[in-house]
PDB file of C-alpha atoms in Angstrom:
ATOM      1  CA  ARG L   1      -9.363  42.232  -2.117  1.00 73.00           C
ATOM      2  CA  ILE L   2     -10.961  38.814  -2.625  1.00 77.00           C
ATOM      3  CA  SER L   3     -11.238  36.682   0.502  1.00 77.00           C
ATOM      4  CA  TRP L   4      -9.903  33.124   0.645  1.00 70.00           C
ATOM      5  CA  ARG L   5     -13.434  31.903   1.354  1.00 74.00           C
ATOM      6  CA  THR L   6     -14.642  33.387  -1.937  1.00 78.00           C
ATOM      7  CA  VAL L   7     -11.751  31.796  -3.810  1.00 72.00           C
ATOM      8  CA  ARG L   8     -12.345  28.466  -2.111  1.00 69.00           C
ATOM      9  CA  ASP L   9     -16.071  28.515  -2.940  1.00 76.00           C
ATOM     10  CA  ALA L  10     -15.280  29.262  -6.583  1.00 80.00           C
ATOM     11  CA  ILE L  11     -12.806  26.376  -6.702  1.00 74.00           C
ATOM     12  CA  GLU L  12     -15.287  24.036  -5.043  1.00 73.00           C
ATOM     13  CA  ASN L  13     -18.094  24.942  -7.449  1.00 73.00           C
ATOM     14  CA  GLY L  14     -15.814  24.422 -10.434  1.00 71.00           C
ATOM     15  CA  LEU L  15     -14.602  21.056  -9.177  1.00 76.00           C
ATOM     16  CA  ARG L  16     -18.131  19.912  -8.385  1.00 72.00           C
ATOM     17  CA  LYS L  17     -19.232  20.595 -11.960  1.00 72.00           C
ATOM     18  CA  ARG L  18     -16.157  18.919 -13.406  1.00 70.00           C
ATOM     19  CA  TYR L  19     -16.461  15.711 -11.407  1.00 70.00           C
ATOM     20  CA  ARG L  20     -20.224  15.390 -11.146  1.00 71.00           C
ATOM     21  CA  ARG L  21     -20.110  12.502 -13.609  1.00 75.00           C
ATOM     22  CA  ARG L  22     -17.367  10.004 -14.357  1.00 80.00           C
ATOM     23  CA  ASP L  23     -17.184   7.664 -17.344  1.00 86.00           C
ATOM     24  CA  TYR L  24     -16.837   4.084 -16.110  1.00 90.00           C
ATOM     25  CA  SER L  25     -17.546   2.363 -19.418  1.00 93.00           C
ATOM     26  CA  LYS L  26     -13.894   1.844 -20.391  1.00 93.00           C
ATOM     27  CA  VAL L  27     -12.520   0.954 -16.954  1.00 95.00           C
ATOM     28  CA  GLU L  28     -10.818  -2.461 -16.894  1.00 96.00           C
ATOM     29  CA  ASN L  29      -8.221  -2.400 -14.112  1.00 94.00           C
ATOM     30  CA  ILE L  30      -8.822  -0.733 -10.765  1.00 94.00           C
ATOM     31  CA  GLY L  31      -6.774  -0.132  -7.639  1.00 91.00           C
ATOM     32  CA  VAL L  32      -8.385   0.125  -4.205  1.00 91.00           C
ATOM     33  CA  ASP L  33      -6.544   1.618  -1.261  1.00 87.00           C
ATOM     34  CA  GLU L  34      -7.189   3.251   2.086  1.00 86.00           C
ATOM     35  CA  LEU L  35      -5.501   6.272   3.605  1.00 83.00           C
ATOM     36  CA  HIS L  36      -5.439   7.331   7.260  1.00 80.00           C
ATOM     37  CA  VAL L  37      -6.428  10.996   7.219  1.00 76.00           C
ATOM     38  CA  PHE L  38      -8.546  12.140  10.159  1.00 73.00           C
ATOM     39  CA  ARG L  39      -6.610  11.361  13.330  1.00 73.00           C
ATOM     40  CA  ASN L  40      -9.109  12.864  15.758  1.00 72.00           C
ATOM     41  CA  GLU L  41     -12.197  11.094  14.429  1.00 73.00           C
ATOM     42  CA  ARG L  42     -13.660   7.853  15.752  1.00 74.00           C
ATOM     43  CA  PRO L  43     -11.847   4.811  14.289  1.00 71.00           C
ATOM     44  CA  SER L  44     -14.371   4.071  11.533  1.00 70.00           C
ATOM     45  CA  ARG L  45     -14.147   7.670  10.274  1.00 74.00           C
ATOM     46  CA  ARG L  46     -10.386   8.148  10.272  1.00 82.00           C
ATOM     47  CA  PHE L  47      -9.861   6.704   6.808  1.00 87.00           C
ATOM     48  CA  ILE L  48     -10.732   7.505   3.245  1.00 87.00           C
ATOM     49  CA  THR L  49     -10.876   4.834   0.551  1.00 91.00           C
ATOM     50  CA  THR L  50      -9.857   5.672  -3.002  1.00 90.00           C
ATOM     51  CA  VAL L  51     -10.591   3.762  -6.194  1.00 93.00           C
ATOM     52  CA  ARG L  52      -8.457   4.557  -9.232  1.00 91.00           C
ATOM     53  CA  ASP L  53      -8.322   3.493 -12.840  1.00 92.00           C
ATOM     54  CA  GLN L  54      -4.955   1.742 -13.039  1.00 89.00           C
ATOM     55  CA  ASP L  55      -4.606   2.562 -16.729  1.00 89.00           C
ATOM     56  CA  SER L  56      -5.621   6.233 -16.927  1.00 88.00           C
ATOM     57  CA  LYS L  57      -4.742   6.963 -13.244  1.00 88.00           C
ATOM     58  CA  ALA L  58      -8.047   8.846 -12.896  1.00 89.00           C
ATOM     59  CA  VAL L  59      -9.774   8.817  -9.511  1.00 90.00           C
ATOM     60  CA  LEU L  60     -13.036   6.900  -9.825  1.00 93.00           C
ATOM     61  CA  ASP L  61     -14.299   7.331  -6.275  1.00 91.00           C
ATOM     62  CA  VAL L  62     -13.332   8.718  -2.880  1.00 90.00           C
ATOM     63  CA  ALA L  63     -15.277   7.530   0.157  1.00 91.00           C
ATOM     64  CA  ARG L  64     -15.150   8.083   3.901  1.00 89.00           C
ATOM     65  CA  GLY L  65     -14.224   4.998   5.917  1.00 89.00           C
ATOM     66  CA  LYS L  66     -12.615   1.745   4.847  1.00 89.00           C
ATOM     67  CA  GLY L  67     -13.487  -1.787   3.847  1.00 89.00           C
ATOM     68  CA  ALA L  68     -16.491  -3.019   1.901  1.00 91.00           C
ATOM     69  CA  ALA L  69     -18.823  -0.448   3.495  1.00 91.00           C
ATOM     70  CA  ALA L  70     -16.813   2.392   1.951  1.00 93.00           C
ATOM     71  CA  LEU L  71     -17.264   0.918  -1.536  1.00 95.00           C
ATOM     72  CA  LYS L  72     -21.081   0.942  -1.662  1.00 95.00           C
ATOM     73  CA  ARG L  73     -21.312   4.117  -3.734  1.00 93.00           C
ATOM     74  CA  PHE L  74     -18.684   2.858  -6.160  1.00 95.00           C
ATOM     75  CA  GLU L  75     -20.641  -0.394  -6.486  1.00 95.00           C
ATOM     76  CA  ARG L  76     -23.696   1.517  -7.691  1.00 94.00           C
ATOM     77  CA  LYS L  77     -21.669   3.534 -10.195  1.00 93.00           C
ATOM     78  CA  ILE L  78     -19.678   0.677 -11.683  1.00 95.00           C
ATOM     79  CA  ALA L  79     -22.516  -1.901 -11.619  1.00 96.00           C
ATOM     80  CA  PRO L  80     -23.560  -1.455 -15.299  1.00 96.00           C
ATOM     81  CA  PHE L  81     -19.949  -1.979 -16.388  1.00 96.00           C
ATOM     82  CA  LYS L  82     -18.626  -4.401 -13.781  1.00 95.00           C
ATOM     83  CA  GLU L  83     -18.239  -7.221 -16.307  1.00 96.00           C
ATOM     84  CA  ASN L  84     -15.513  -5.098 -17.928  1.00 96.00           C
ATOM     85  CA  ILE L  85     -13.310  -5.180 -14.823  1.00 96.00           C
ATOM     86  CA  LYS L  86     -10.358  -7.537 -15.333  1.00 95.00           C
ATOM     87  CA  THR L  87      -8.194  -6.902 -12.266  1.00 94.00           C
ATOM     88  CA  VAL L  88      -8.572  -5.385  -8.807  1.00 94.00           C
ATOM     89  CA  SER L  89      -5.300  -4.409  -7.147  1.00 91.00           C
ATOM     90  CA  MET L  90      -5.330  -4.047  -3.351  1.00 89.00           C
ATOM     91  CA  ASP L  91      -3.670  -4.922  -0.070  1.00 86.00           C
ATOM     92  CA  MET L  92      -4.290  -8.078   1.957  1.00 88.00           C
ATOM     93  CA  ALA L  93      -7.193  -6.725   4.029  1.00 79.00           C
ATOM     94  CA  SER L  94      -9.820  -9.463   4.100  1.00 78.00           C
ATOM     95  CA  SER L  95     -12.664  -6.951   3.786  1.00 83.00           C
ATOM     96  CA  TYR L  96     -11.404  -5.798   0.372  1.00 88.00           C
ATOM     97  CA  THR L  97     -10.619  -9.266  -0.959  1.00 88.00           C
ATOM     98  CA  SER L  98     -14.048 -10.526   0.148  1.00 90.00           C
ATOM     99  CA  TRP L  99     -15.717  -7.521  -1.470  1.00 93.00           C
ATOM    100  CA  ALA L 100     -13.919  -8.097  -4.773  1.00 93.00           C
ATOM    101  CA  ALA L 101     -14.689 -11.823  -4.756  1.00 92.00           C
ATOM    102  CA  ASP L 102     -18.393 -11.164  -4.124  1.00 94.00           C
ATOM    103  CA  PHE L 103     -18.998  -8.101  -6.293  1.00 95.00           C
ATOM    104  CA  LEU L 104     -16.500  -8.719  -9.105  1.00 95.00           C
ATOM    105  CA  PRO L 105     -16.327 -12.525  -9.327  1.00 93.00           C
ATOM    106  CA  ASN L 106     -14.894 -12.458 -12.858  1.00 93.00           C
ATOM    107  CA  ALA L 107     -12.042 -10.101 -11.949  1.00 95.00           C
ATOM    108  CA  THR L 108      -8.607 -11.254 -10.846  1.00 94.00           C
ATOM    109  CA  ILE L 109      -7.615 -10.093  -7.366  1.00 94.00           C
ATOM    110  CA  VAL L 110      -4.020  -8.841  -7.364  1.00 94.00           C
ATOM    111  CA  ILE L 111      -2.260  -8.335  -4.040  1.00 92.00           C
ATOM    112  CA  ASP L 112       0.184  -5.627  -4.925  1.00 85.00           C
ATOM    113  CA  ARG L 113       3.929  -5.855  -4.415  1.00 89.00           C
ATOM    114  CA  PHE L 114       4.056  -2.702  -2.302  1.00 87.00           C
ATOM    115  CA  HIS L 115       1.888  -4.194   0.447  1.00 88.00           C
ATOM    116  CA  VAL L 116       3.730  -7.513   0.472  1.00 94.00           C
ATOM    117  CA  ILE L 117       7.044  -5.750   1.101  1.00 93.00           C
ATOM    118  CA  LYS L 118       5.395  -3.344   3.552  1.00 92.00           C
ATOM    119  CA  ALA L 119       4.107  -6.316   5.557  1.00 94.00           C
ATOM    120  CA  LEU L 120       7.666  -7.613   5.791  1.00 96.00           C
ATOM    121  CA  ASN L 121       9.107  -4.207   6.668  1.00 95.00           C
ATOM    122  CA  ASP L 122       6.564  -3.946   9.486  1.00 95.00           C
ATOM    123  CA  ARG L 123       7.884  -7.242  10.826  1.00 96.00           C
ATOM    124  CA  VAL L 124      11.490  -6.110  10.434  1.00 95.00           C
ATOM    125  CA  ASP L 125      10.655  -3.042  12.512  1.00 92.00           C
ATOM    126  CA  LYS L 126       8.860  -5.141  15.123  1.00 94.00           C
ATOM    127  CA  ALA L 127      11.925  -7.368  15.450  1.00 93.00           C
ATOM    128  CA  ARG L 128      14.145  -4.288  15.740  1.00 90.00           C
ATOM    129  CA  ARG L 129      12.031  -2.902  18.583  1.00 89.00           C
ATOM    130  CA  LYS L 130      12.293  -6.231  20.407  1.00 91.00           C
ATOM    131  CA  VAL L 131      16.077  -6.069  20.152  1.00 88.00           C
ATOM    132  CA  MET L 132      16.114  -2.501  21.463  1.00 86.00           C
ATOM    133  CA  ALA L 133      14.091  -3.598  24.488  1.00 87.00           C
ATOM    134  CA  MET L 134      16.400  -6.466  25.447  1.00 85.00           C
ATOM    135  CA  VAL L 135      19.975  -5.230  24.851  1.00 84.00           C
ATOM    136  CA  ASP L 136      22.171  -3.171  27.170  1.00 85.00           C
ATOM    137  CA  GLU L 137      22.661   0.555  26.691  1.00 83.00           C
ATOM    138  CA  LYS L 138      25.986   0.211  24.846  1.00 79.00           C
ATOM    139  CA  THR L 139      24.537  -2.197  22.284  1.00 81.00           C
ATOM    140  CA  ALA L 140      21.356  -0.159  21.941  1.00 79.00           C
ATOM    141  CA  LYS L 141      23.416   2.869  20.902  1.00 76.00           C
ATOM    142  CA  GLN L 142      24.787   0.895  17.952  1.00 74.00           C
ATOM    143  CA  ILE L 143      21.260   0.180  16.719  1.00 75.00           C
ATOM    144  CA  LYS L 144      19.413   3.321  17.762  1.00 74.00           C
ATOM    145  CA  GLY L 145      18.691   5.727  14.938  1.00 72.00           C
ATOM    146  CA  ASN L 146      19.336   3.056  12.305  1.00 81.00           C
ATOM    147  CA  ARG L 147      15.718   2.101  11.667  1.00 84.00           C
ATOM    148  CA  TYR L 148      15.808   2.908   7.964  1.00 82.00           C
ATOM    149  CA  VAL L 149      19.009   0.942   7.459  1.00 87.00           C
ATOM    150  CA  PHE L 150      16.948  -2.203   8.036  1.00 88.00           C
ATOM    151  CA  LEU L 151      13.952  -1.019   6.016  1.00 87.00           C
ATOM    152  CA  LYS L 152      15.795   0.414   3.036  1.00 88.00           C
ATOM    153  CA  ASN L 153      16.387  -1.672  -0.096  1.00 86.00           C
ATOM    154  CA  ARG L 154      19.778  -3.333   0.304  1.00 88.00           C
ATOM    155  CA  GLU L 155      21.112  -2.109  -3.039  1.00 87.00           C
ATOM    156  CA  ASN L 156      20.232   1.478  -2.122  1.00 85.00           C
ATOM    157  CA  LEU L 157      22.284   1.590   1.075  1.00 87.00           C
ATOM    158  CA  THR L 158      25.124   4.087   1.200  1.00 88.00           C
ATOM    159  CA  PRO L 159      28.617   2.830   2.186  1.00 90.00           C
ATOM    160  CA  LYS L 160      28.045   4.287   5.667  1.00 88.00           C
ATOM    161  CA  GLU L 161      24.717   2.484   5.983  1.00 87.00           C
ATOM    162  CA  GLU L 162      26.292  -0.775   4.784  1.00 87.00           C
ATOM    163  CA  LYS L 163      28.800  -0.503   7.642  1.00 88.00           C
ATOM    164  CA  LYS L 164      25.974   0.011  10.134  1.00 86.00           C
ATOM    165  CA  LEU L 165      24.199  -3.068   8.811  1.00 88.00           C
ATOM    166  CA  ALA L 166      27.434  -5.074   8.971  1.00 87.00           C
ATOM    167  CA  ARG L 167      27.911  -4.055  12.619  1.00 83.00           C
ATOM    168  CA  ALA L 168      24.381  -5.176  13.440  1.00 84.00           C
ATOM    169  CA  GLU L 169      25.062  -8.564  11.828  1.00 85.00           C
ATOM    170  CA  LYS L 170      27.862  -9.143  14.359  1.00 86.00           C
ATOM    171  CA  ILE L 171      25.676  -8.429  17.390  1.00 85.00           C
ATOM    172  CA  LYS L 172      24.390 -11.693  18.854  1.00 86.00           C
ATOM    173  CA  GLU L 173      21.101 -10.184  20.003  1.00 87.00           C
ATOM    174  CA  CYS L 174      20.414  -9.007  16.432  1.00 88.00           C
ATOM    175  CA  SER L 175      20.348 -12.506  14.947  1.00 92.00           C
ATOM    176  CA  THR L 176      16.543 -12.620  14.860  1.00 93.00           C
ATOM    177  CA  LEU L 177      16.336  -9.125  13.378  1.00 91.00           C
ATOM    178  CA  MET L 178      18.865 -10.007  10.691  1.00 93.00           C
ATOM    179  CA  GLU L 179      16.959 -13.194   9.830  1.00 96.00           C
ATOM    180  CA  VAL L 180      13.753 -11.230   9.246  1.00 96.00           C
ATOM    181  CA  HIS L 181      15.736  -8.684   7.222  1.00 94.00           C
ATOM    182  CA  LEU L 182      17.225 -11.493   5.117  1.00 95.00           C
ATOM    183  CA  PHE L 183      13.778 -12.921   4.355  1.00 98.00           C
ATOM    184  CA  LYS L 184      12.542  -9.462   3.399  1.00 97.00           C
ATOM    185  CA  GLU L 185      15.392  -9.059   0.927  1.00 96.00           C
ATOM    186  CA  ARG L 186      14.790 -12.572  -0.347  1.00 97.00           C
ATOM    187  CA  MET L 187      11.169 -11.697  -1.159  1.00 97.00           C
ATOM    188  CA  ARG L 188      12.326  -8.528  -2.906  1.00 96.00           C
ATOM    189  CA  SER L 189      14.670 -10.669  -4.980  1.00 96.00           C
ATOM    190  CA  ILE L 190      11.730 -12.784  -6.150  1.00 97.00           C
ATOM    191  CA  TYR L 191       9.921  -9.674  -7.373  1.00 95.00           C
ATOM    192  CA  LYS L 192      13.073  -8.373  -9.006  1.00 93.00           C
ATOM    193  CA  ASN L 193      14.186 -11.537 -10.804  1.00 95.00           C
ATOM    194  CA  ALA L 194      11.093 -13.646 -11.487  1.00 95.00           C
ATOM    195  CA  LYS L 195       9.677 -12.701 -14.882  1.00 93.00           C
ATOM    196  CA  THR L 196       6.730 -15.100 -15.079  1.00 94.00           C
ATOM    197  CA  TYR L 197       4.284 -16.953 -12.857  1.00 95.00           C
ATOM    198  CA  ALA L 198       6.234 -20.154 -13.551  1.00 96.00           C
ATOM    199  CA  ASP L 199       9.408 -18.438 -12.276  1.00 96.00           C
ATOM    200  CA  ALA L 200       7.781 -16.922  -9.204  1.00 97.00           C
ATOM    201  CA  ALA L 201       5.537 -19.710  -7.875  1.00 98.00           C
ATOM    202  CA  PRO L 202       8.244 -22.209  -6.788  1.00 98.00           C
ATOM    203  CA  LEU L 203      10.404 -19.443  -5.297  1.00 98.00           C
ATOM    204  CA  PHE L 204       7.425 -18.031  -3.408  1.00 98.00           C
ATOM    205  CA  ASP L 205       6.388 -21.458  -2.106  1.00 98.00           C
ATOM    206  CA  GLU L 206       9.953 -22.158  -0.988  1.00 99.00           C
ATOM    207  CA  TRP L 207       9.943 -18.827   0.864  1.00 98.00           C
ATOM    208  CA  ILE L 208       6.683 -19.813   2.593  1.00 98.00           C
ATOM    209  CA  ASN L 209       8.060 -23.205   3.622  1.00 98.00           C
ATOM    210  CA  ASP L 210      11.314 -21.771   4.972  1.00 98.00           C
ATOM    211  CA  ALA L 211       9.576 -18.948   6.858  1.00 98.00           C
ATOM    212  CA  SER L 212       7.062 -21.414   8.329  1.00 98.00           C
ATOM    213  CA  ALA L 213       9.939 -23.550   9.620  1.00 98.00           C
ATOM    214  CA  SER L 214      11.654 -20.574  11.269  1.00 97.00           C
ATOM    215  CA  GLU L 215      11.585 -20.103  15.024  1.00 95.00           C
ATOM    216  CA  VAL L 216      11.040 -16.369  14.536  1.00 96.00           C
ATOM    217  CA  PRO L 217       7.385 -15.412  15.263  1.00 96.00           C
ATOM    218  CA  GLU L 218       7.431 -12.515  12.790  1.00 97.00           C
ATOM    219  CA  LEU L 219       8.404 -14.853   9.951  1.00 97.00           C
ATOM    220  CA  ARG L 220       5.858 -17.507  10.853  1.00 98.00           C
ATOM    221  CA  SER L 221       3.074 -14.912  10.933  1.00 97.00           C
ATOM    222  CA  ALA L 222       4.197 -13.541   7.556  1.00 98.00           C
ATOM    223  CA  ALA L 223       4.190 -17.060   6.124  1.00 98.00           C
ATOM    224  CA  ARG L 224       0.612 -17.626   7.311  1.00 97.00           C
ATOM    225  CA  THR L 225      -0.556 -14.325   5.841  1.00 96.00           C
ATOM    226  CA  PHE L 226       1.159 -14.868   2.505  1.00 98.00           C
ATOM    227  CA  LYS L 227      -0.012 -18.477   2.250  1.00 97.00           C
ATOM    228  CA  ARG L 228      -3.597 -17.336   2.819  1.00 94.00           C
ATOM    229  CA  ASN L 229      -3.179 -14.760   0.029  1.00 95.00           C
ATOM    230  CA  ARG L 230      -1.061 -16.931  -2.278  1.00 97.00           C
ATOM    231  CA  ASP L 231      -3.301 -16.679  -5.347  1.00 95.00           C
ATOM    232  CA  GLY L 232      -3.581 -12.897  -5.117  1.00 94.00           C
ATOM    233  CA  ILE L 233       0.139 -12.389  -4.557  1.00 96.00           C
ATOM    234  CA  LEU L 234       1.131 -14.636  -7.468  1.00 97.00           C
ATOM    235  CA  ALA L 235      -1.482 -12.933  -9.658  1.00 95.00           C
ATOM    236  CA  TYR L 236       1.017 -10.060  -9.830  1.00 94.00           C
ATOM    237  CA  TRP L 237       2.898 -12.165 -12.384  1.00 94.00           C
ATOM    238  CA  SER L 238      -0.067 -13.754 -14.152  1.00 89.00           C
ATOM    239  CA  SER L 239      -1.669 -10.316 -14.627  1.00 86.00           C
ATOM    240  CA  GLY L 240       1.420  -8.827 -16.227  1.00 78.00           C
ATOM    241  CA  GLY L 241       2.778  -6.981 -13.205  1.00 72.00           C
ATOM    242  CA  MET L 242      -0.428  -5.135 -12.323  1.00 67.00           C
ATOM    243  CA  ASN L 243       0.090  -3.506  -8.936  1.00 64.00           C
ATOM    244  CA  ASN L 244      -0.958  -0.642  -6.728  1.00 59.00           C
ATOM    245  CA  ALA L 245       2.380   1.198  -6.634  1.00 62.00           C
ATOM    246  CA  ALA L 246       0.888   4.114  -8.568  1.00 67.00           C
ATOM    247  CA  THR L 247      -1.921   4.339  -6.024  1.00 63.00           C
ATOM    248  CA  GLU L 248       0.612   4.412  -3.198  1.00 64.00           C
ATOM    249  CA  GLY L 249       2.440   7.232  -4.965  1.00 73.00           C
ATOM    250  CA  PHE L 250      -0.867   9.004  -5.334  1.00 80.00           C
ATOM    251  CA  ASN L 251      -1.457   8.630  -1.593  1.00 75.00           C
ATOM    252  CA  ARG L 252       1.814  10.421  -0.928  1.00 78.00           C
ATOM    253  CA  LYS L 253       0.576  13.286  -3.097  1.00 82.00           C
ATOM    254  CA  THR L 254      -2.679  13.275  -1.142  1.00 80.00           C
ATOM    255  CA  ARG L 255      -0.791  13.563   2.137  1.00 77.00           C
ATOM    256  CA  GLY L 256       1.148  16.461   0.657  1.00 77.00           C
ATOM    257  CA  LEU L 257      -2.153  18.062  -0.262  1.00 75.00           C
ATOM    258  CA  LEU L 258      -3.381  17.641   3.307  1.00 73.00           C
ATOM    259  CA  GLU L 259      -0.226  19.158   4.744  1.00 69.00           C
ATOM    260  CA  THR L 260      -1.002  22.443   3.022  1.00 67.00           C
ATOM    261  CA  ALA L 261      -4.260  22.443   5.062  1.00 54.00           C
ATOM    262  CA  TYR L 262      -5.757  25.257   3.000  1.00 51.00           C
ATOM    263  CA  GLY L 263      -9.522  25.074   3.025  1.00 43.00           C
ATOM    264  CA  PHE L 264      -9.819  21.427   4.043  1.00 54.00           C
ATOM    265  CA  HIS L 265     -12.068  22.075   7.003  1.00 60.00           C
ATOM    266  CA  ASP L 266     -14.768  19.945   5.431  1.00 73.00           C
ATOM    267  CA  TYR L 267     -14.599  16.528   3.858  1.00 76.00           C
ATOM    268  CA  LYS L 268     -16.586  17.412   0.715  1.00 80.00           C
ATOM    269  CA  PHE L 269     -13.984  19.927  -0.444  1.00 80.00           C
ATOM    270  CA  LEU L 270     -11.153  17.536   0.360  1.00 79.00           C
ATOM    271  CA  ARG L 271     -12.879  14.830  -1.686  1.00 82.00           C
ATOM    272  CA  LEU L 272     -13.130  17.110  -4.727  1.00 84.00           C
ATOM    273  CA  ARG L 273      -9.488  18.125  -4.450  1.00 81.00           C
ATOM    274  CA  ILE L 274      -8.486  14.445  -4.386  1.00 84.00           C
ATOM    275  CA  PHE L 275     -10.454  13.857  -7.584  1.00 84.00           C
ATOM    276  CA  ASP L 276      -8.593  16.785  -9.118  1.00 83.00           C
ATOM    277  CA  LEU L 277      -5.242  15.499  -7.892  1.00 76.00           C
ATOM    278  CA  GLY L 278      -5.724  12.446 -10.093  1.00 69.00           C
ATOM    279  CA  GLU L 279      -6.174  14.650 -13.159  1.00 68.00           C
ATOM    280  CA  ARG L 280      -3.061  16.783 -12.764  1.00 58.00           C
ATOM    281  CA  LYS L 281      -0.595  16.099 -15.535  1.00 47.00           C
ATOM    282  CA  SER L 282       2.238  17.307 -13.336  1.00 37.00           C
ATOM    283  CA  ILE L 283       1.612  14.557 -10.819  1.00 37.00           C
ATOM    284  CA  LYS L 284       3.874  11.644 -11.645  1.00 40.00           C
ATOM    285  CA  ASP L 285       3.039   8.340 -10.021  1.00 39.00           C
TER     286      ASP L 285
END
């Protein structure tokens, strides 16, 4: 009987040979993202940063940590071909945008749609928690357990969920929550209906102005963040809809890989398996 350790070593050796070298010469559009993996490590070691080819979906690099420091190895590898890079898709973390501006000055920074909506959903959830903390027990019961009703895309709500949302709209204490929810859906509508930069820019700027004028702290903070990242967010349209959604889907596959927990007692093996995950034809982003 062959031991799991023997099987694991054979897999690791095979993966190491396969991914020893990567071809960066044809890479034009990359996606950078971070994933929280190691919960018991010190803060700087809890994350891994992945870089993917947005066209082929291949994993170009996997590094421990996050931010510009985690991209040093990738810098060395891509340096001879960095003039080929046209777009860099990422979230709104200043460390990544600064890195891209410094290292890839000719590339267009694209703040992906996923992270814009996620930033708003985070604020929706923050507003919901505030409501839960201030209402009486009877009202709280009407809201409790309905977190995903507020986070879910409006058009995807079931009839039962629509009724729950309608009940929340009638609760006086939920007015702030519903305002944040409305602005979230309004931003989603921009992404859904605007086809060009010329369509999106005035709608986005109007959203910023209206959110800035709101008395809701969550909306004002979102407006400041989005205004600071205006060029990158609107580049979604000028770059032809380039975004990091595929990378986010890939991260879900990575988490699924981690949940199996087979043989991932060391980071090196995990890193190789992540490279391999990007090559699997059965994985659909």
